[in-house]
Steps between C-alpha positions, in 0.01 A plus 500: 500500500726484194417859405538614862846343516598654168371843597708476819807429287423820310412705809655330805358606836402347833847494656782720625864447406772620734851381587473219248186355660131495407269594786137598565378254238130549421362233259166682456666825401733307271210327327290814461788718386475820296502315165257226602172662395605623156675174410216283628241703312704495180565125520140413588364693203771348278398150609132564424582659164738221396264222609189668361647555155661154494174322583304721261753426228468124545121517480523730197716237330243230574225720356706547183526122475120481540519266798226536763442858391222575750710397799819669384318822408370539853835408653680739265289796611540424871879471473527807277320718755751411772796564269361824362417658837848414630669626182321835521599546866858386449637832362383674818684254724802518270508878531489470879784246497715711267464811716605302809796345317610849394524598866636181659704343219614771255759265348228250410284769339800629305572148372133440415491817292862479375541841661877544499516874565319709761256733328261778594254451338559136404381336179320168493663243273281264299682200357867539426809290565724628782877502453649481849851582376412826325210580738264557207175349372467419131178488295285647778200732489525781756205680657626822667405547864297179522745311724497795742121483510481122538766493771401806702171633362667816366611559141792716619639286784849353504546125454823350627701315238763230533769771487416577865518134606840340580613287207523185712132540594362520144244230413533324161333768287438306178316209664301722737398746229396236246304308765325821608416591141364149444280522810366846414453414133297188574304683769411774252392240244272331755345839583426552129342154485291588804374812324414298189309251717303779667410644159380154397281475810351848465468555125636214290362174639553337160875516564467208743427278199782635283811292446737798530360581844543144629840464336613815678425343838641162400831657397511698825476183714864502623557876500390567857737240641785633287431844647501355853838336444634822350378689806677262736814542291473877547463482877778243549759605242424868560588460870850370426767498631289482818307197623368713790503855374762711675572226757653192337641444153416189300865392492512503880189282525643214296554201728817287474314198638580197278214300354238774531472508122324162517211652697470752216481215248241323718269801528539571128396142421202526738372821341547367147309185597218705655481717188471194275235342725292819511526541121391137450202538734385826338524359147314186610232714666441699182483187286245339735254790489229294327513229765523738795216732403156453353541718191234579240543334166423816307790742489467870419602610150858609485685681222 
């Protein structure tokens, strides 16, 4: 439901607007809007990848500490499979999402890629720090024609830049671009880790007992969730100044109702409390493995 609501904010449909009134409201069409499938697919895979690698990383850390190695080895492999499958599929869903954004929200794509000037063909920028005053990107690597291909499937196609978007409708480029680069960079790293894991399964089973292999997964524990947060930053900041794209600006949606800020504080406190409770329960669960499961005394050798 959260993703459906967000996709509607990016691609509003299910209503007609005439003479200052909204009519013919269709909740089903609004929920299953044009952006719903690509965003839901991308977020679902991101959730599996983030959770899979996080759980695998925690179990890898416990193996490194030589605590209940037999249990944590099995749990590590189960979690890793979920994370790896999702990570390998994620670039495909990301490509689908990017192509749809290029059509429906060209300003967002331009901000994501720090694409200030319309080009045909358009270069893909890797890294770099955008300067919104000079409309340039410093310290970037450029791949000629690649943005055209990623956006439209053609190396020679034109990609609209921010120069064709009214100035008052430009998203914050620096934040959007850096968040997008963070998401893609972490996603690429997780794909590389997935490939390494597959090599270990097929040809190098001894890697499962190597410290560098387990450390790699342990270090990657938070990366998936960082990528998820970066992705949400892209979709929200990249949509600005609109809260409902092309329909209502964020500034117009701000309510003057006094005291509403306290409900924000309340919900923030609730979510922080839930996060702390869940973290406590998970840590306690891991520490109680010996009492919860009948584990063999002998543990497999581990380098």
